[in-house]
Amino acid sequence: MTEHQGASTGSGATINAVDIARLAGVGRAAVSNWRKRYEDFPEPVAGTASSPLFDAEQARAWLREQGKLKELPLRDELWRALEELRSTTDPGEALITFAVGLRHFAARETKPADELDAEVLADDVSFVESVAERIAATGAEQEWLEPAVPEGRWAPLLRLLDRVLDEPEEFDALVLSWADRLGRHGGAVPSELAELMYRLAEGTRVLDPHCGLGELLRPAAEATPTGKDEPAVAGQHPDRQVARIAAASLWFRCGIVPRIEVGDALRADAFTGETFDSVLCAPPWGVKDWGFEELQFDPRWEYGLPPRRLPELAWVQHALAHLDRSGTAVLLLPAGVGFQTRGRRIRAELIRRGALRAVIALPAGAFTMLSASTPIVLWVLRSPESTTEHSDGVLLVDGSELRSGRTPDWQALSDLALSAWREFESTGECPERPGKCGVVPAIDLLDDEVNLTPARHLPVTPEIDVAGIRTSRGRFLDVLGQLPQLVPEVAPRSDPPAPSTTINELSRIGALTVRQQPGPAAKEETEGALPALTGRDVTRGSAPSGFWDDSGPREPIWLQPGDVVVPMLGGNLTSRVIGEERAVLGTHLWLLRPNPEQLDPWFLAGFLRNSANTVLTTGSMAARLDVRKVELPRIPLSEQHPYANAFKQLFLLERGLRQVQQHGGDLITTMIDGMASNALRPPEGPGNSDNTTGTVDDTHE
């Protein structure tokens, strides 16, 4: 039997040893050992001697009986079940079919167990056949979705229907995983951003001419009464499968049938001549072949021919062409569209005619298409025919700094943008928020650049805390005054060096323990995650900033006072003695736990920092330290203490210098801002004539 042949037993799906190891949360070697040790371990049903394949359901059953099956989150189970169909069914087609099945039960507010008897539920073949009949009947209501016909191998996926009906957001996550892994979607619009764009537009009939997976249509679809005859949401996408997945997803999640057309909206507009209350769009950015040559004389270009290398301005005019007299368009764009030279004529025309009403700068991470660091904005546009007496100006909102930790502060962003927009629409003004929002007259924008960057036109007056500055200055001088005391006295040494030993030898005789934590570490904080010390924390001397997923099979290694931690990677050698930090050891770190009766931790940390140890690093791509080869003097504990005290002083000096650099930099910036904004002034009198005695080299060498 060849490697990828299926089996006629069990579920029909096959998995290899690596898959089994993943299910159990162990390495592949453990699976090989189980095959030898356990007589009841499932026999291979396909593959080769060197790469056997096992029946997936038999393997899971064995792991479950042995207590070795690692329970996976629902989204991981969904993806695994989808992957098992890959050999016979395209995952995208399986997604559409699964969504139609979900729609069948959601519409009836039932689950498979409610509609099928016990005998059918117990047998995979009968179960799949019964669910397939229901999918076919529901799919007939929307024939263009073309759901597949499930067969026996679909049992693992279809048996997850009831759980997804309880947690429908897991289907959304599955769709995004499919799009991300296959590169079928330029970037997912977060639900919070989609909601903000919808509330800015406030339309009942919504078009997204590049709808992707339907994220921007979701808020309008959720607000549409079920059973409405005319579609309230419409979209277009060039990828037929993506368009069908968007339609199927909205049908399941919102209970309405959207009108989704297939095709490139710029080259083959499926809605020519139609207008809508709202147009919401996150068009593809930086596309070179968007139709510049064949669309030179297109009637949509009322504001000017879009530059070849700025296709986003084609989408802006496409959106305006589909607005009714009172409609609003909101587009998600890279900030460069608002200041690049090649687009200034169109920007100027949009402003002159009153079509561009607002530009809202978003915080980093609000949306990712090309790069997470690309600045992004929302453009809010209206039909020039809807211009009011309050329309002489453009509302600029700067929400770029509204973040909560590592993510955008969606509530603050929504409050700022919506309150400013509604006030502007009503009165032509906006709430007084210096540096955050303002209405800029059109004449002030129509210069040689027509730069629409909000921060450029919203000057910030810094809030100066005079008392706080004085306190910070005193604190800074206190830290600065302590530094000379931390510089240890040293004297030349003429006696021969003591015999040396290695970390490996010290570990062997029990003077210390060497440990490391295998990866991977958690990329973000999750429920139950533990704080973890990272290599960057050690290098920067900062508090633990990483996370450790405590739900996995690996036991965390808790740090203890007196532990010495050394990064494995990087050319600059550094070390850290653990104090009262409550954290676990992160990945890519060496942990050395000295026996306090034989080894002083500060003595150990100091010799680990020896620059001569750089010769012990290896690696062609990144320097990697083998700490076990590091040498240090073999001397009694009593003779270690003088070294330990000197090393400790130097480590404290290093920390003090970091504090001076950090607090000093903040103090300098605050003082300069205060004096430049007329909130502070230098002291008067002869004592202030010249304090720049040559104690600091100002030659910038």
XYZ file of C-alpha atoms in Angstrom:
701
model
C 0.000 0.000 0.000
C 1.484 3.385 -0.921
C 2.103 6.188 1.519
C -1.013 8.248 0.958
C -3.569 5.538 0.445
C -6.518 5.637 2.794
C -7.807 2.719 4.826
C -11.072 0.903 4.708
C -11.385 0.629 8.484
C -12.535 3.087 11.129
C -13.133 6.647 10.005
C -11.108 6.269 6.816
C -8.884 9.227 7.745
C -5.199 8.478 8.341
C -2.550 10.248 10.395
C 1.179 9.729 10.828
C 3.389 9.443 13.918
C 3.980 13.191 14.009
C 0.223 13.810 14.127
C -0.153 11.306 16.970
C 2.669 13.001 18.862
C 0.924 16.351 18.413
C -2.350 14.929 19.731
C -0.568 13.682 22.853
C 1.712 16.692 23.278
C 4.895 14.593 23.088
C 7.813 14.080 20.718
C 7.836 11.613 17.834
C 10.275 9.344 19.715
C 7.620 8.727 22.376
C 5.248 7.384 19.727
C 7.938 4.982 18.501
C 8.408 3.765 22.077
C 4.673 3.248 22.519
C 4.536 1.078 19.395
C 7.207 -1.181 20.906
C 5.908 -1.240 24.499
C 2.147 -1.570 24.009
C 0.763 -4.592 22.212
C -2.612 -2.909 21.728
C -1.151 0.134 19.955
C -2.992 0.465 16.609
C -1.370 -1.229 13.634
C -0.492 0.849 10.554
C -3.186 0.786 7.880
C -1.176 2.455 5.101
C 2.106 4.161 4.322
C 5.531 2.557 4.383
C 7.730 0.893 6.999
C 9.650 4.136 7.546
C 6.570 6.373 7.394
C 3.521 4.419 8.550
C -0.010 5.795 8.529
C -2.560 4.953 11.202
C -6.322 5.091 11.280
C -7.075 8.478 12.839
C -10.040 7.378 14.939
C -8.288 4.242 16.187
C -5.253 6.293 17.211
C -7.381 8.821 19.089
C -9.345 6.059 20.807
C -6.105 4.426 21.995
C -4.724 7.733 23.282
C -8.013 8.425 25.056
C -8.010 4.982 26.748
C -4.411 5.476 27.885
C -5.120 8.958 29.224
C -2.624 10.426 26.763
C -4.985 12.404 24.543
C -4.396 16.108 24.951
C -7.737 17.893 24.694
C -7.571 20.581 22.024
C -9.473 23.866 21.896
C -12.490 23.707 19.607
C -10.852 25.844 16.905
C -7.890 23.453 16.782
C -10.212 20.456 16.541
C -12.072 22.159 13.698
C -8.861 22.844 11.811
C -7.641 19.296 12.357
C -10.925 17.869 11.066
C -10.754 20.185 8.059
C -7.174 19.129 7.320
C -8.132 15.444 7.390
C -10.436 16.086 4.427
C -7.737 17.756 2.348
C -6.879 14.626 0.336
C -10.438 14.370 -1.022
C -12.055 17.786 -0.515
C -10.766 21.319 -0.912
C -10.800 22.936 2.564
C -12.619 25.981 1.202
C -15.408 23.807 -0.192
C -15.593 21.959 3.120
C -15.976 25.316 4.902
C -18.898 26.307 2.676
C -20.566 22.936 3.197
C -20.060 23.099 6.958
C -21.559 26.619 7.032
C -24.644 25.426 5.155
C -25.014 22.613 7.698
C -24.721 25.126 10.524
C -27.343 27.290 8.834
C -29.758 24.334 8.643
C -29.679 23.693 12.390
C -29.407 27.380 13.403
C -32.515 28.271 11.381
C -34.484 25.567 13.195
C -32.829 26.230 16.560
C -31.938 22.544 16.803
C -28.855 20.343 16.905
C -28.096 17.001 15.251
C -29.092 15.167 18.442
C -32.528 16.812 18.269
C -33.236 15.671 14.704
C -31.515 12.271 14.520
C -32.302 9.126 16.494
C -29.740 7.358 18.664
C -28.898 4.616 16.150
C -28.091 7.139 13.443
C -26.016 9.233 15.832
C -24.003 6.178 16.888
C -22.985 5.136 13.377
C -20.618 7.400 11.426
C -21.907 6.384 8.010
C -25.578 6.851 8.906
C -24.821 10.088 10.718
C -22.989 11.606 7.758
C -25.693 10.495 5.315
C -28.437 12.079 7.428
C -26.584 15.367 7.856
C -25.712 15.369 4.136
C -29.432 15.173 3.275
C -30.117 18.245 5.393
C -27.198 20.137 3.874
C -28.472 19.351 0.382
C -31.982 20.553 1.234
C -30.757 23.793 2.805
C -28.180 24.349 0.073
C -30.942 24.178 -2.526
C -32.238 27.489 -1.149
C -29.007 29.136 -2.340
C -27.815 26.992 -5.228
C -24.863 29.213 -6.100
C -23.186 28.236 -2.825
C -22.833 24.714 -4.265
C -22.166 22.800 -1.038
C -20.309 19.516 -1.412
C -21.840 16.112 -0.688
C -20.317 14.832 2.579
C -19.303 11.178 2.817
C -17.802 8.939 5.495
C -14.559 10.859 6.017
C -16.571 13.922 7.052
C -17.708 12.410 10.359
C -15.074 14.137 12.578
C -15.968 17.564 11.149
C -19.748 17.108 11.141
C -19.729 15.807 14.706
C -18.486 19.252 15.740
C -21.674 20.918 14.454
C -23.350 20.947 17.854
C -20.348 22.528 19.592
C -20.001 25.243 16.945
C -23.706 26.028 17.258
C -22.974 26.789 20.931
C -19.808 28.752 20.079
C -20.427 30.283 16.619
C -17.440 32.620 16.956
C -15.241 29.535 16.579
C -16.481 29.209 12.998
C -15.320 32.775 12.360
C -11.891 31.845 13.716
C -11.816 28.765 11.475
C -12.570 30.860 8.385
C -9.803 33.327 9.250
C -7.337 30.481 9.836
C -8.189 29.068 6.424
C -7.696 32.450 4.748
C -4.445 33.229 6.561
C -2.831 29.846 5.943
C -3.694 29.818 2.271
C -3.048 33.516 1.663
C -6.550 33.968 0.278
C -7.320 37.214 2.078
C -5.350 40.455 2.231
C -6.056 41.099 5.898
C -8.917 40.558 8.300
C -10.751 43.664 9.504
C -11.261 43.358 13.285
C -14.900 43.295 14.340
C -14.417 46.455 16.435
C -13.103 48.366 13.413
C -15.891 47.036 11.189
C -18.443 48.217 13.756
C -16.848 51.685 13.886
C -16.914 52.018 10.094
C -20.553 50.909 9.983
C -21.569 53.401 12.682
C -19.783 56.230 10.879
C -21.755 55.471 7.708
C -25.109 54.586 9.325
C -26.702 53.151 6.200
C -29.378 50.484 5.812
C -28.257 49.304 2.358
C -24.527 48.622 2.356
C -22.055 47.767 -0.412
C -18.521 46.462 0.005
C -16.944 46.319 -3.481
C -14.008 44.212 -2.229
C -15.769 42.282 0.489
C -13.243 39.560 1.320
C -14.767 37.321 3.972
C -17.592 39.774 4.660
C -16.235 41.407 7.829
C -17.434 44.899 6.851
C -20.861 43.591 5.864
C -21.393 41.765 9.168
C -22.597 44.751 11.285
C -25.169 45.737 8.649
C -26.256 42.121 8.233
C -26.711 41.731 11.993
C -28.878 44.863 12.046
C -31.090 43.638 9.187
C -34.400 41.980 10.131
C -34.419 38.265 9.239
C -36.587 37.417 6.271
C -36.272 40.758 4.489
C -36.926 40.200 0.790
C -34.413 42.664 -0.651
C -30.788 42.061 0.316
C -29.627 44.792 2.700
C -25.969 43.994 2.124
C -24.117 43.503 -1.124
C -20.542 42.760 -1.983
C -18.143 41.809 -4.733
C -14.885 39.866 -4.704
C -12.639 38.562 -7.501
C -12.133 35.137 -5.866
C -15.257 33.028 -6.352
C -14.541 30.703 -3.448
C -13.866 33.589 -1.060
C -17.123 35.237 -2.181
C -19.077 32.020 -1.532
C -17.486 31.590 1.903
C -18.417 35.192 2.759
C -22.020 34.593 1.706
C -22.277 31.276 3.544
C -20.761 32.787 6.701
C -23.186 35.726 6.720
C -26.087 33.380 6.062
C -25.179 31.229 9.067
C -24.165 34.010 11.455
C -26.791 36.627 10.586
C -29.633 34.672 9.019
C -29.808 36.830 5.887
C -28.923 36.075 2.293
C -26.419 38.674 1.046
C -25.970 39.530 -2.594
C -22.340 38.696 -3.302
C -21.093 38.993 -6.871
C -17.875 37.590 -8.317
C -15.417 39.778 -10.211
C -12.929 42.632 -9.993
C -15.013 45.678 -9.063
C -12.712 48.132 -10.860
C -12.567 46.214 -14.142
C -15.980 44.519 -14.057
C -18.305 46.419 -11.745
C -21.248 44.151 -10.920
C -23.272 47.086 -9.562
C -22.972 49.605 -12.396
C -25.654 52.263 -12.042
C -26.716 51.161 -8.548
C -26.367 53.385 -5.495
C -26.358 52.590 -1.790
C -26.777 54.320 1.557
C -23.295 53.231 2.570
C -20.150 51.956 0.936
C -17.640 50.323 3.279
C -14.386 48.994 1.907
C -10.871 47.878 2.790
C -9.491 47.793 -0.769
C -6.297 45.930 -1.646
C -3.259 48.169 -1.145
C -0.390 48.728 -3.530
C -1.748 46.576 -6.368
C 0.195 47.341 -9.541
C -2.089 45.707 -12.095
C -5.423 47.300 -11.218
C -6.530 48.301 -14.708
C -4.822 51.645 -15.244
C -4.376 51.136 -18.991
C -7.893 49.966 -19.854
C -9.722 52.333 -17.474
C -8.181 55.626 -18.636
C -11.542 57.122 -19.677
C -13.781 55.492 -17.082
C -16.682 57.796 -16.079
C -16.060 57.055 -12.396
C -12.939 59.254 -12.403
C -14.821 62.509 -11.729
C -12.038 63.818 -9.519
C -9.119 62.912 -11.758
C -7.387 59.901 -13.290
C -6.016 57.761 -10.444
C -2.208 57.512 -10.614
C -0.892 54.177 -11.807
C 0.894 53.597 -8.487
C -1.897 54.827 -6.233
C -4.838 52.491 -6.941
C -6.461 53.349 -3.614
C -7.701 56.600 -5.200
C -9.475 54.516 -7.836
C -11.342 52.707 -5.049
C -12.198 56.042 -3.412
C -13.860 57.260 -6.611
C -15.494 53.878 -7.203
C -17.091 54.174 -3.751
C -18.325 57.711 -4.463
C -19.854 56.524 -7.739
C -22.073 54.103 -5.786
C -23.354 56.552 -3.161
C -26.849 57.950 -3.302
C -27.433 61.665 -2.597
C -27.281 61.267 1.193
C -24.927 58.304 1.323
C -21.632 57.945 3.187
C -18.548 55.945 2.249
C -15.875 54.853 4.723
C -12.642 53.407 3.342
C -9.736 51.843 5.217
C -6.531 53.105 3.597
C -2.780 53.354 4.158
C -1.948 56.798 5.506
C 0.337 57.455 2.520
C -2.710 58.018 0.309
C -3.193 61.258 2.208
C 0.224 62.777 1.543
C 1.945 61.146 -1.453
C 2.723 63.724 -4.128
C 1.209 61.728 -6.966
C -2.269 61.915 -5.444
C -2.421 65.585 -4.461
C -4.560 66.741 -7.426
C -7.297 64.229 -6.688
C -7.127 65.018 -2.962
C -7.477 68.709 -3.742
C -10.503 68.093 -5.959
C -12.153 65.895 -3.329
C -11.743 68.732 -0.821
C -12.874 71.518 -3.199
C -16.090 69.682 -4.043
C -16.818 68.707 -0.454
C -16.589 64.962 -1.081
C -13.907 64.239 1.522
C -15.473 64.920 4.901
C -13.130 63.353 7.470
C -9.780 61.622 7.932
C -9.318 59.505 11.062
C -5.849 58.200 11.978
C -5.963 54.759 13.615
C -3.583 53.260 16.187
C -0.929 50.795 15.061
C -2.242 47.253 14.932
C -5.825 48.264 14.166
C -5.496 46.575 10.767
C -2.691 44.716 9.047
C -2.406 44.266 5.301
C 1.125 45.044 4.126
C 2.782 45.413 7.537
C 1.731 45.897 11.138
C 3.812 49.098 11.198
C 2.041 50.720 8.210
C 0.114 53.804 9.444
C -3.577 53.506 8.582
C -6.488 55.906 8.305
C -10.198 56.002 7.628
C -11.491 58.316 4.927
C -15.116 59.366 5.310
C -16.693 60.612 2.083
C -20.089 62.003 1.076
C -21.686 62.732 -2.239
C -21.027 66.397 -3.142
C -24.778 66.708 -3.684
C -25.315 66.242 0.060
C -23.122 69.231 0.954
C -24.600 71.387 3.741
C -23.925 74.894 4.934
C -21.487 73.425 7.482
C -19.324 71.665 4.907
C -16.463 74.148 4.380
C -13.746 72.129 6.036
C -12.482 68.636 6.735
C -12.700 66.913 10.099
C -9.332 65.499 11.167
C -9.141 63.031 14.049
C -5.895 61.643 15.459
C -6.507 58.347 17.238
C -3.042 56.984 16.515
C -2.019 56.996 20.189
C -5.165 55.333 21.540
C -3.788 52.001 22.674
C -4.389 49.755 25.649
C -1.174 47.831 26.168
C -0.346 46.064 22.922
C -3.748 46.487 21.288
C -5.852 49.442 20.134
C -8.171 50.945 22.736
C -11.266 50.351 20.654
C -13.677 51.979 23.104
C -11.657 55.189 23.339
C -11.179 55.257 19.556
C -14.880 54.730 18.911
C -15.902 57.390 21.447
C -13.489 59.939 19.969
C -14.275 59.283 16.301
C -18.060 58.994 16.608
C -18.536 62.007 18.883
C -16.354 64.158 16.623
C -18.073 62.972 13.435
C -21.618 63.443 14.733
C -20.888 66.922 16.044
C -19.204 67.832 12.763
C -22.144 66.552 10.721
C -24.548 68.520 12.866
C -22.752 71.835 13.353
C -19.615 71.824 11.232
C -17.523 71.864 14.418
C -16.149 69.161 16.693
C -15.681 68.767 20.464
C -12.700 70.641 21.870
C -9.939 68.016 22.041
C -6.527 69.652 21.438
C -4.250 67.363 19.482
C -7.053 64.829 18.976
C -9.587 66.375 16.614
C -10.299 69.576 14.786
C -11.991 71.013 11.714
C -9.464 72.393 9.243
C -10.770 74.903 6.663
C -10.441 73.724 3.077
C -8.273 76.717 2.185
C -5.675 75.627 4.771
C -5.429 72.168 3.229
C -5.213 73.290 -0.400
C -1.506 74.113 -0.465
C 1.254 72.620 -2.618
C 1.185 69.308 -0.736
C -2.488 68.790 0.227
C -1.230 66.738 3.155
C -4.118 65.138 5.038
C -2.137 63.654 7.927
C -4.208 64.556 11.032
C -1.214 65.008 13.364
C 0.231 67.632 10.989
C -2.793 69.902 11.467
C -3.589 69.174 15.124
C -0.814 70.765 17.196
C -0.472 69.419 20.704
C 0.068 71.741 23.627
C 1.982 69.642 26.152
C 0.543 69.477 29.665
C 3.381 70.573 31.928
C 3.339 69.411 35.553
C 5.713 71.933 37.134
C 5.636 70.292 40.571
C 6.156 66.899 38.970
C 9.173 68.179 37.048
C 10.745 69.468 40.241
C 10.153 66.114 41.941
C 11.597 64.234 38.954
C 14.620 66.542 38.897
C 15.321 65.887 42.574
C 14.905 62.138 42.122
C 17.202 62.162 39.108
C 19.912 64.036 41.009
C 19.601 61.563 43.905
C 20.180 58.601 41.569
C 23.034 60.440 39.884
C 24.640 61.142 43.250
C 24.621 57.453 44.200
C 26.539 56.296 41.143
C 30.090 57.192 42.318
C 29.589 55.025 45.414
C 28.855 52.029 43.191
C 32.218 52.127 41.417
C 34.306 49.534 43.309
C 37.936 50.016 44.225
C 40.283 47.634 42.388
C 43.988 46.940 42.733
C 46.541 45.245 40.492
C 47.155 41.562 41.100
C 50.536 39.886 40.645
C 50.044 36.373 42.045
C 49.308 33.538 39.575
C 45.643 32.847 38.731
C 43.767 30.195 40.691
C 43.016 26.828 39.069
C 39.938 27.002 36.892
C 36.890 24.807 36.493
C 33.918 24.782 34.127
C 30.192 25.110 34.615
C 29.852 21.549 33.369
C 32.247 20.287 36.066
C 30.507 22.299 38.786
C 27.200 20.808 37.672
C 28.659 17.308 37.820
C 29.847 17.697 41.436
C 26.589 19.313 42.579
C 27.845 22.884 43.035
C 25.089 24.114 40.744
C 22.216 22.933 38.559
C 21.908 23.874 34.892
C 18.425 23.984 33.362
C 16.707 25.313 30.278
C 13.093 25.533 29.124
C 12.281 24.010 25.726
C 10.068 26.112 23.442
C 7.905 27.407 22.132
C 6.779 30.181 24.471
C 3.320 31.759 24.329
C 3.237 34.678 21.856
C 0.607 36.588 23.796
C -1.119 36.617 27.145
C -3.919 34.074 27.427
C -6.140 32.975 30.282
C -3.992 31.215 32.858
C -0.706 32.300 31.251
C 2.224 32.709 33.635
C 4.683 35.642 33.577
C 7.971 34.565 31.991
C 11.443 36.105 31.932
C 12.810 36.510 28.398
C 16.268 37.013 26.946
C 15.335 40.587 26.095
C 14.347 41.205 29.732
C 17.767 40.004 30.901
C 19.584 42.135 28.329
C 17.563 45.259 29.135
C 17.396 44.710 32.887
C 13.598 44.945 32.755
C 10.751 43.144 34.509
C 9.453 39.839 33.071
C 7.509 40.617 29.897
C 6.926 37.186 28.359
C 4.207 34.599 28.916
C 4.137 30.884 29.533
C 1.156 28.713 28.607
C 0.536 26.642 31.726
C -2.070 24.456 30.010
C 0.547 22.468 28.056
C 2.228 19.216 29.091
C 5.520 20.860 30.104
C 6.044 21.903 33.720
C 7.071 25.539 34.216
C 10.445 26.236 35.832
C 9.874 28.850 38.529
C 12.715 31.272 39.204
C 14.127 31.430 42.739
C 16.146 34.141 44.527
C 19.829 33.532 43.861
C 19.303 31.922 40.453
C 21.580 33.201 37.701
C 20.088 33.561 34.225
C 22.056 33.927 30.972
C 20.619 34.406 27.443
C 21.568 31.649 25.009
C 21.450 33.898 21.953
C 23.167 37.169 21.075
C 26.705 38.406 20.800
C 26.667 40.619 23.933
C 27.231 38.496 27.042
C 25.048 39.420 29.992
C 23.742 37.754 33.114
C 21.256 38.436 35.870
C 20.931 37.387 39.494
C 17.287 36.767 40.336
C 15.878 38.697 43.277
C 12.199 38.703 44.184
C 10.824 38.388 40.639
C 7.807 36.077 40.519
C 8.130 34.507 37.084
C 8.991 31.324 35.232
C 12.018 30.714 33.058
C 11.414 31.654 29.436
C 12.848 29.970 26.367
C 16.373 30.589 25.018
C 17.758 31.144 28.518
C 20.240 29.225 30.642
C 19.279 28.879 34.300
C 22.121 28.233 36.761
C 21.023 27.483 40.317
C 24.133 27.561 42.573
C 24.464 25.615 45.805
C 24.868 28.501 48.304
C 27.290 26.427 50.397
C 29.698 26.146 47.466
C 29.073 29.014 45.066
C 28.141 32.691 45.459
C 25.574 33.732 42.786
C 27.152 37.178 42.268
C 30.582 35.572 41.870
C 29.076 33.256 39.251
C 27.190 36.055 37.454
C 30.298 38.213 37.217
C 32.500 35.569 35.638
C 29.701 34.656 33.222
C 29.918 38.259 31.930
C 33.613 37.866 31.096
C 34.141 39.068 27.490
C 36.525 36.164 26.917
C 33.485 33.873 26.923
C 32.485 35.152 23.479
C 34.824 32.515 22.016
C 32.368 29.917 23.358
C 29.543 31.157 21.119
C 28.708 29.246 17.951
C 26.258 29.543 15.074
C 26.363 30.934 11.560
C 23.081 32.869 11.776
C 22.938 33.843 15.466
C 25.597 33.575 18.165
C 24.661 30.844 20.652
C 26.427 30.470 24.004
C 27.213 27.028 25.429
C 27.292 28.064 29.074
C 28.547 24.656 30.212
C 31.988 25.449 28.777
C 32.397 28.739 30.660
C 35.412 28.720 33.002
C 35.729 30.384 36.404
C 38.260 30.190 39.248
C 38.017 27.227 41.604
C 38.379 28.996 44.954
C 36.729 28.588 48.383
C 33.464 30.370 49.154
C 35.232 32.786 51.516
C 37.521 33.945 48.695
C 34.561 34.315 46.323
C 32.873 36.971 48.481
C 35.210 39.914 47.663
C 34.684 39.238 43.951
C 30.957 38.817 44.526
C 30.691 42.174 46.322
C 32.607 43.975 43.558
C 30.546 42.302 40.823
C 27.320 43.173 42.647
C 28.365 46.825 42.840
C 29.052 46.836 39.094
C 25.680 45.246 38.338
C 23.987 47.881 40.506
C 26.026 50.572 38.738
C 24.756 49.247 35.413
C 21.169 49.382 36.658
C 21.706 52.916 37.965
C 23.076 54.043 34.605
C 19.984 52.610 32.901
C 17.778 54.578 35.280
C 19.784 57.737 34.665
C 19.449 57.266 30.918
C 15.710 56.563 31.078
C 14.676 59.199 33.624
C 17.196 61.705 32.349
C 15.858 61.412 28.818
C 12.277 61.932 30.018
C 13.343 64.892 32.150
C 15.212 66.527 29.271
C 12.232 66.162 26.915
C 9.762 67.503 29.482
C 11.937 70.500 30.359
C 12.547 71.420 26.726
C 8.820 71.076 25.920
C 7.943 73.184 28.953
C 10.292 76.017 28.067
C 9.435 75.880 24.366
C 5.694 76.079 25.127
C 6.172 79.005 27.553
C 5.100 76.952 30.582
C 8.603 77.032 32.105
C 11.530 79.432 32.050
C 15.158 79.208 33.185
C 15.992 80.933 36.485
C 16.985 84.575 36.311
C 20.098 86.140 37.750
C 23.851 86.071 37.314
C 24.080 82.466 38.518
C 22.457 81.352 35.303
C 24.825 83.122 32.914
C 26.872 80.086 31.961
C 26.635 76.609 33.463
C 28.204 74.859 30.484
C 31.674 74.329 31.915
C 33.566 71.856 29.807
C 32.585 68.767 31.757
C 30.787 67.220 28.813
C 32.380 66.796 25.421
C 30.171 68.610 22.886
C 32.295 67.889 19.828
C 30.053 64.954 18.767
C 33.040 62.860 17.865
